[in-house]
Amino acid sequence: LVARPAIADSDGLDREFEKRLLAFVSLSRSFDIEPVLMTQPISSQFTKLTPAWVDQDLQARFNDIVRRVANTKDVPIIDLVRHLKENVDHWDQHMHVFYDGIHITDTGSTLYGDHIADVFLGLLNEDGDRKKDGDRLTGLKKRMAQASQRNVR
């Protein structure tokens, strides 16, 4: 396993990331699109395959920014970090969820997909409208079901 140095001037990166995330939310909503934000898990198990730019501390701060923006702007969030830590035994074990600390294995892909689908379905009512705000995510559940039916044929 390989250790990685911290990135210099990460405070400036935090500010830029938050500005861009806020712009993304605002721009999405200006087109009547409801964004859904998601945290990005990172393992402590780095290997020779781990990209040199990976920084655990910076990623943790970016994830905190994602949570804060989701909370202050009332944006749905898929918190993959919390999901793994709270619900997946040995999530940080090498080759269980990640093969290099950030890229996921087949098991990781299944865990992510199942959780993301559960969160999306939890956001929608029986008609496929967003439970909290009926004019957002309208018909998503129906479109997902239609797409699923097309894929079955």
JSON list of C-alpha atoms in Angstrom, two decimals:
[
{"chain": "A", "resi": 1, "resn": "LEU", "atom": "CA", "xyz": [0.00, 0.00, 0.00]},
{"chain": "A", "resi": 2, "resn": "VAL", "atom": "CA", "xyz": [1.23, 3.48, -0.89]},
{"chain": "A", "resi": 3, "resn": "ALA", "atom": "CA", "xyz": [1.08, 6.76, 1.11]},
{"chain": "A", "resi": 4, "resn": "ARG", "atom": "CA", "xyz": [0.21, 10.02, -0.69]},
{"chain": "A", "resi": 5, "resn": "PRO", "atom": "CA", "xyz": [1.34, 13.58, 0.15]},
{"chain": "A", "resi": 6, "resn": "ALA", "atom": "CA", "xyz": [-1.26, 16.29, 0.81]},
{"chain": "A", "resi": 7, "resn": "ILE", "atom": "CA", "xyz": [-2.04, 18.84, -1.93]},
{"chain": "A", "resi": 8, "resn": "ALA", "atom": "CA", "xyz": [-0.75, 22.37, -1.30]},
{"chain": "A", "resi": 9, "resn": "ASP", "atom": "CA", "xyz": [-3.23, 25.30, -1.23]},
{"chain": "A", "resi": 10, "resn": "SER", "atom": "CA", "xyz": [-6.21, 23.05, -0.76]},
{"chain": "A", "resi": 11, "resn": "ASP", "atom": "CA", "xyz": [-8.17, 25.93, 0.89]},
{"chain": "A", "resi": 12, "resn": "GLY", "atom": "CA", "xyz": [-8.33, 27.63, -2.51]},
{"chain": "A", "resi": 13, "resn": "LEU", "atom": "CA", "xyz": [-9.53, 24.37, -4.03]},
{"chain": "A", "resi": 14, "resn": "ASP", "atom": "CA", "xyz": [-12.30, 24.15, -1.41]},
{"chain": "A", "resi": 15, "resn": "ARG", "atom": "CA", "xyz": [-13.58, 27.62, -2.31]},
{"chain": "A", "resi": 16, "resn": "GLU", "atom": "CA", "xyz": [-13.45, 26.94, -6.04]},
{"chain": "A", "resi": 17, "resn": "PHE", "atom": "CA", "xyz": [-15.19, 23.60, -5.63]},
{"chain": "A", "resi": 18, "resn": "GLU", "atom": "CA", "xyz": [-18.01, 25.17, -3.60]},
{"chain": "A", "resi": 19, "resn": "LYS", "atom": "CA", "xyz": [-18.45, 28.01, -6.09]},
{"chain": "A", "resi": 20, "resn": "ARG", "atom": "CA", "xyz": [-18.71, 25.56, -8.96]},
{"chain": "A", "resi": 21, "resn": "LEU", "atom": "CA", "xyz": [-21.09, 23.28, -7.06]},
{"chain": "A", "resi": 22, "resn": "LEU", "atom": "CA", "xyz": [-23.37, 26.21, -6.23]},
{"chain": "A", "resi": 23, "resn": "ALA", "atom": "CA", "xyz": [-23.26, 27.30, -9.89]},
{"chain": "A", "resi": 24, "resn": "PHE", "atom": "CA", "xyz": [-24.18, 23.74, -10.95]},
{"chain": "A", "resi": 25, "resn": "VAL", "atom": "CA", "xyz": [-27.21, 23.73, -8.63]},
{"chain": "A", "resi": 26, "resn": "SER", "atom": "CA", "xyz": [-28.33, 27.17, -9.76]},
{"chain": "A", "resi": 27, "resn": "LEU", "atom": "CA", "xyz": [-27.86, 26.45, -13.46]},
{"chain": "A", "resi": 28, "resn": "SER", "atom": "CA", "xyz": [-29.66, 23.11, -13.21]},
{"chain": "A", "resi": 29, "resn": "ARG", "atom": "CA", "xyz": [-32.62, 24.69, -11.50]},
{"chain": "A", "resi": 30, "resn": "SER", "atom": "CA", "xyz": [-32.73, 27.55, -14.00]},
{"chain": "A", "resi": 31, "resn": "PHE", "atom": "CA", "xyz": [-33.51, 24.86, -16.60]},
{"chain": "A", "resi": 32, "resn": "ASP", "atom": "CA", "xyz": [-36.10, 23.27, -14.28]},
{"chain": "A", "resi": 33, "resn": "ILE", "atom": "CA", "xyz": [-33.80, 20.33, -13.58]},
{"chain": "A", "resi": 34, "resn": "GLU", "atom": "CA", "xyz": [-33.54, 19.12, -10.00]},
{"chain": "A", "resi": 35, "resn": "PRO", "atom": "CA", "xyz": [-29.93, 18.19, -9.27]},
{"chain": "A", "resi": 36, "resn": "VAL", "atom": "CA", "xyz": [-29.03, 15.33, -6.97]},
{"chain": "A", "resi": 37, "resn": "LEU", "atom": "CA", "xyz": [-25.64, 15.59, -5.27]},
{"chain": "A", "resi": 38, "resn": "MET", "atom": "CA", "xyz": [-23.51, 12.64, -4.22]},
{"chain": "A", "resi": 39, "resn": "THR", "atom": "CA", "xyz": [-20.48, 12.19, -2.00]},
{"chain": "A", "resi": 40, "resn": "GLN", "atom": "CA", "xyz": [-17.47, 10.29, -3.30]},
{"chain": "A", "resi": 41, "resn": "PRO", "atom": "CA", "xyz": [-16.05, 7.58, -1.03]},
{"chain": "A", "resi": 42, "resn": "ILE", "atom": "CA", "xyz": [-12.32, 7.05, -0.86]},
{"chain": "A", "resi": 43, "resn": "SER", "atom": "CA", "xyz": [-10.52, 4.16, 0.74]},
{"chain": "A", "resi": 44, "resn": "SER", "atom": "CA", "xyz": [-7.40, 4.32, 2.85]},
{"chain": "A", "resi": 45, "resn": "GLN", "atom": "CA", "xyz": [-6.11, 1.30, 0.93]},
{"chain": "A", "resi": 46, "resn": "PHE", "atom": "CA", "xyz": [-3.97, 2.80, -1.84]},
{"chain": "A", "resi": 47, "resn": "THR", "atom": "CA", "xyz": [-1.97, 0.65, -4.27]},
{"chain": "A", "resi": 48, "resn": "LYS", "atom": "CA", "xyz": [0.46, 1.24, -7.13]},
{"chain": "A", "resi": 49, "resn": "LEU", "atom": "CA", "xyz": [-2.62, 1.71, -9.32]},
{"chain": "A", "resi": 50, "resn": "THR", "atom": "CA", "xyz": [-3.94, 4.66, -7.24]},
{"chain": "A", "resi": 51, "resn": "PRO", "atom": "CA", "xyz": [-3.63, 7.90, -9.21]},
{"chain": "A", "resi": 52, "resn": "ALA", "atom": "CA", "xyz": [-1.01, 10.29, -7.77]},
{"chain": "A", "resi": 53, "resn": "TRP", "atom": "CA", "xyz": [-3.57, 13.10, -7.42]},
{"chain": "A", "resi": 54, "resn": "VAL", "atom": "CA", "xyz": [-5.74, 11.22, -4.89]},
{"chain": "A", "resi": 55, "resn": "ASP", "atom": "CA", "xyz": [-5.90, 13.08, -1.55]},
{"chain": "A", "resi": 56, "resn": "GLN", "atom": "CA", "xyz": [-8.04, 11.64, 1.27]},
{"chain": "A", "resi": 57, "resn": "ASP", "atom": "CA", "xyz": [-8.18, 14.83, 3.33]},
{"chain": "A", "resi": 58, "resn": "LEU", "atom": "CA", "xyz": [-9.18, 16.97, 0.37]},
{"chain": "A", "resi": 59, "resn": "GLN", "atom": "CA", "xyz": [-11.84, 14.46, -0.70]},
{"chain": "A", "resi": 60, "resn": "ALA", "atom": "CA", "xyz": [-13.26, 14.43, 2.83]},
{"chain": "A", "resi": 61, "resn": "ARG", "atom": "CA", "xyz": [-13.49, 18.23, 2.74]},
{"chain": "A", "resi": 62, "resn": "PHE", "atom": "CA", "xyz": [-15.13, 18.15, -0.70]},
{"chain": "A", "resi": 63, "resn": "ASN", "atom": "CA", "xyz": [-17.66, 15.64, 0.65]},
{"chain": "A", "resi": 64, "resn": "ASP", "atom": "CA", "xyz": [-18.40, 18.01, 3.55]},
{"chain": "A", "resi": 65, "resn": "ILE", "atom": "CA", "xyz": [-18.97, 20.80, 1.04]},
{"chain": "A", "resi": 66, "resn": "VAL", "atom": "CA", "xyz": [-21.35, 18.59, -0.95]},
{"chain": "A", "resi": 67, "resn": "ARG", "atom": "CA", "xyz": [-23.32, 17.88, 2.24]},
{"chain": "A", "resi": 68, "resn": "ARG", "atom": "CA", "xyz": [-23.40, 21.55, 3.21]},
{"chain": "A", "resi": 69, "resn": "VAL", "atom": "CA", "xyz": [-24.55, 22.71, -0.23]},
{"chain": "A", "resi": 70, "resn": "ALA", "atom": "CA", "xyz": [-27.20, 19.98, -0.32]},
{"chain": "A", "resi": 71, "resn": "ASN", "atom": "CA", "xyz": [-28.45, 21.11, 3.09]},
{"chain": "A", "resi": 72, "resn": "THR", "atom": "CA", "xyz": [-28.41, 24.86, 2.47]},
{"chain": "A", "resi": 73, "resn": "LYS", "atom": "CA", "xyz": [-29.85, 24.66, -1.05]},
{"chain": "A", "resi": 74, "resn": "ASP", "atom": "CA", "xyz": [-32.35, 21.88, -0.27]},
{"chain": "A", "resi": 75, "resn": "VAL", "atom": "CA", "xyz": [-30.85, 19.50, -2.82]},
{"chain": "A", "resi": 76, "resn": "PRO", "atom": "CA", "xyz": [-31.32, 15.74, -2.54]},
{"chain": "A", "resi": 77, "resn": "ILE", "atom": "CA", "xyz": [-28.10, 13.97, -1.65]},
{"chain": "A", "resi": 78, "resn": "ILE", "atom": "CA", "xyz": [-26.82, 10.44, -2.04]},
{"chain": "A", "resi": 79, "resn": "ASP", "atom": "CA", "xyz": [-24.24, 10.10, 0.70]},
{"chain": "A", "resi": 80, "resn": "LEU", "atom": "CA", "xyz": [-22.25, 7.11, -0.49]},
{"chain": "A", "resi": 81, "resn": "VAL", "atom": "CA", "xyz": [-19.59, 7.74, 2.15]},
{"chain": "A", "resi": 82, "resn": "ARG", "atom": "CA", "xyz": [-22.05, 7.41, 5.02]},
{"chain": "A", "resi": 83, "resn": "HIS", "atom": "CA", "xyz": [-23.76, 4.48, 3.37]},
{"chain": "A", "resi": 84, "resn": "LEU", "atom": "CA", "xyz": [-20.53, 2.50, 3.09]},
{"chain": "A", "resi": 85, "resn": "LYS", "atom": "CA", "xyz": [-19.35, 3.37, 6.60]},
{"chain": "A", "resi": 86, "resn": "GLU", "atom": "CA", "xyz": [-22.69, 2.59, 8.23]},
{"chain": "A", "resi": 87, "resn": "ASN", "atom": "CA", "xyz": [-23.95, -0.35, 6.16]},
{"chain": "A", "resi": 88, "resn": "VAL", "atom": "CA", "xyz": [-21.11, -2.21, 4.45]},
{"chain": "A", "resi": 89, "resn": "ASP", "atom": "CA", "xyz": [-18.86, -4.44, 6.53]},
{"chain": "A", "resi": 90, "resn": "HIS", "atom": "CA", "xyz": [-15.19, -4.25, 5.59]},
{"chain": "A", "resi": 91, "resn": "TRP", "atom": "CA", "xyz": [-15.91, -1.55, 2.99]},
{"chain": "A", "resi": 92, "resn": "ASP", "atom": "CA", "xyz": [-12.34, -0.26, 3.38]},
{"chain": "A", "resi": 93, "resn": "GLN", "atom": "CA", "xyz": [-10.73, -3.66, 2.85]},
{"chain": "A", "resi": 94, "resn": "HIS", "atom": "CA", "xyz": [-8.58, -3.83, -0.29]},
{"chain": "A", "resi": 95, "resn": "MET", "atom": "CA", "xyz": [-10.42, -5.33, -3.30]},
{"chain": "A", "resi": 96, "resn": "HIS", "atom": "CA", "xyz": [-13.78, -5.48, -1.52]},
{"chain": "A", "resi": 97, "resn": "VAL", "atom": "CA", "xyz": [-15.33, -2.23, -2.76]},
{"chain": "A", "resi": 98, "resn": "PHE", "atom": "CA", "xyz": [-12.28, -0.52, -4.29]},
{"chain": "A", "resi": 99, "resn": "TYR", "atom": "CA", "xyz": [-9.36, -1.92, -6.21]},
{"chain": "A", "resi": 100, "resn": "ASP", "atom": "CA", "xyz": [-7.13, 1.15, -5.90]},
{"chain": "A", "resi": 101, "resn": "GLY", "atom": "CA", "xyz": [-8.72, 3.35, -3.26]},
{"chain": "A", "resi": 102, "resn": "ILE", "atom": "CA", "xyz": [-11.18, 5.19, -5.54]},
{"chain": "A", "resi": 103, "resn": "HIS", "atom": "CA", "xyz": [-12.21, 3.00, -8.46]},
{"chain": "A", "resi": 104, "resn": "ILE", "atom": "CA", "xyz": [-14.78, 0.36, -7.59]},
{"chain": "A", "resi": 105, "resn": "THR", "atom": "CA", "xyz": [-14.82, -3.38, -8.06]},
{"chain": "A", "resi": 106, "resn": "ASP", "atom": "CA", "xyz": [-17.81, -5.36, -9.35]},
{"chain": "A", "resi": 107, "resn": "THR", "atom": "CA", "xyz": [-18.99, -5.64, -5.74]},
{"chain": "A", "resi": 108, "resn": "GLY", "atom": "CA", "xyz": [-18.58, -1.89, -5.29]},
{"chain": "A", "resi": 109, "resn": "SER", "atom": "CA", "xyz": [-20.54, -1.25, -8.47]},
{"chain": "A", "resi": 110, "resn": "THR", "atom": "CA", "xyz": [-23.44, -3.36, -7.20]},
{"chain": "A", "resi": 111, "resn": "LEU", "atom": "CA", "xyz": [-23.36, -1.68, -3.78]},
{"chain": "A", "resi": 112, "resn": "TYR", "atom": "CA", "xyz": [-23.34, 1.79, -5.35]},
{"chain": "A", "resi": 113, "resn": "GLY", "atom": "CA", "xyz": [-26.08, 0.98, -7.87]},
{"chain": "A", "resi": 114, "resn": "ASP", "atom": "CA", "xyz": [-28.41, -0.55, -5.30]},
{"chain": "A", "resi": 115, "resn": "HIS", "atom": "CA", "xyz": [-28.02, 2.37, -2.91]},
{"chain": "A", "resi": 116, "resn": "ILE", "atom": "CA", "xyz": [-28.38, 5.04, -5.62]},
{"chain": "A", "resi": 117, "resn": "ALA", "atom": "CA", "xyz": [-31.55, 3.37, -6.94]},
{"chain": "A", "resi": 118, "resn": "ASP", "atom": "CA", "xyz": [-32.99, 3.12, -3.41]},
{"chain": "A", "resi": 119, "resn": "VAL", "atom": "CA", "xyz": [-32.38, 6.82, -2.75]},
{"chain": "A", "resi": 120, "resn": "PHE", "atom": "CA", "xyz": [-33.89, 7.87, -6.09]},
{"chain": "A", "resi": 121, "resn": "LEU", "atom": "CA", "xyz": [-36.97, 5.73, -5.57]},
{"chain": "A", "resi": 122, "resn": "GLY", "atom": "CA", "xyz": [-37.30, 7.13, -2.05]},
{"chain": "A", "resi": 123, "resn": "LEU", "atom": "CA", "xyz": [-37.46, 10.65, -3.52]},
{"chain": "A", "resi": 124, "resn": "LEU", "atom": "CA", "xyz": [-40.46, 9.82, -5.66]},
{"chain": "A", "resi": 125, "resn": "ASN", "atom": "CA", "xyz": [-44.14, 9.22, -4.96]},
{"chain": "A", "resi": 126, "resn": "GLU", "atom": "CA", "xyz": [-46.31, 6.61, -6.68]},
{"chain": "A", "resi": 127, "resn": "ASP", "atom": "CA", "xyz": [-46.80, 8.85, -9.73]},
{"chain": "A", "resi": 128, "resn": "GLY", "atom": "CA", "xyz": [-43.07, 9.30, -10.17]},
{"chain": "A", "resi": 129, "resn": "ASP", "atom": "CA", "xyz": [-43.12, 12.87, -8.91]},
{"chain": "A", "resi": 130, "resn": "ARG", "atom": "CA", "xyz": [-40.75, 14.17, -6.28]},
{"chain": "A", "resi": 131, "resn": "LYS", "atom": "CA", "xyz": [-42.41, 13.74, -2.88]},
{"chain": "A", "resi": 132, "resn": "LYS", "atom": "CA", "xyz": [-41.18, 17.08, -1.58]},
{"chain": "A", "resi": 133, "resn": "ASP", "atom": "CA", "xyz": [-41.84, 19.19, -4.65]},
{"chain": "A", "resi": 134, "resn": "GLY", "atom": "CA", "xyz": [-44.11, 17.69, -7.27]},
{"chain": "A", "resi": 135, "resn": "ASP", "atom": "CA", "xyz": [-42.82, 19.84, -10.13]},
{"chain": "A", "resi": 136, "resn": "ARG", "atom": "CA", "xyz": [-39.30, 18.42, -9.86]},
{"chain": "A", "resi": 137, "resn": "LEU", "atom": "CA", "xyz": [-38.25, 14.97, -11.05]},
{"chain": "A", "resi": 138, "resn": "THR", "atom": "CA", "xyz": [-41.71, 14.65, -12.61]},
{"chain": "A", "resi": 139, "resn": "GLY", "atom": "CA", "xyz": [-42.26, 11.28, -14.15]},
{"chain": "A", "resi": 140, "resn": "LEU", "atom": "CA", "xyz": [-38.73, 10.00, -13.39]},
{"chain": "A", "resi": 141, "resn": "LYS", "atom": "CA", "xyz": [-40.02, 6.81, -11.83]},
{"chain": "A", "resi": 142, "resn": "LYS", "atom": "CA", "xyz": [-42.25, 6.17, -14.87]},
{"chain": "A", "resi": 143, "resn": "ARG", "atom": "CA", "xyz": [-39.39, 6.88, -17.28]},
{"chain": "A", "resi": 144, "resn": "MET", "atom": "CA", "xyz": [-37.14, 4.54, -15.31]},
{"chain": "A", "resi": 145, "resn": "ALA", "atom": "CA", "xyz": [-39.77, 1.80, -15.49]},
{"chain": "A", "resi": 146, "resn": "GLN", "atom": "CA", "xyz": [-40.26, 2.37, -19.23]},
{"chain": "A", "resi": 147, "resn": "ALA", "atom": "CA", "xyz": [-36.52, 2.24, -19.85]},
{"chain": "A", "resi": 148, "resn": "SER", "atom": "CA", "xyz": [-36.32, -0.93, -17.79]},
{"chain": "A", "resi": 149, "resn": "GLN", "atom": "CA", "xyz": [-39.09, -2.52, -19.87]},
{"chain": "A", "resi": 150, "resn": "ARG", "atom": "CA", "xyz": [-37.27, -1.58, -23.11]},
{"chain": "A", "resi": 151, "resn": "ASN", "atom": "CA", "xyz": [-34.09, -3.20, -21.80]},
{"chain": "A", "resi": 152, "resn": "VAL", "atom": "CA", "xyz": [-35.97, -6.43, -20.98]},
{"chain": "A", "resi": 153, "resn": "ARG", "atom": "CA", "xyz": [-37.27, -6.88, -24.52]}
]
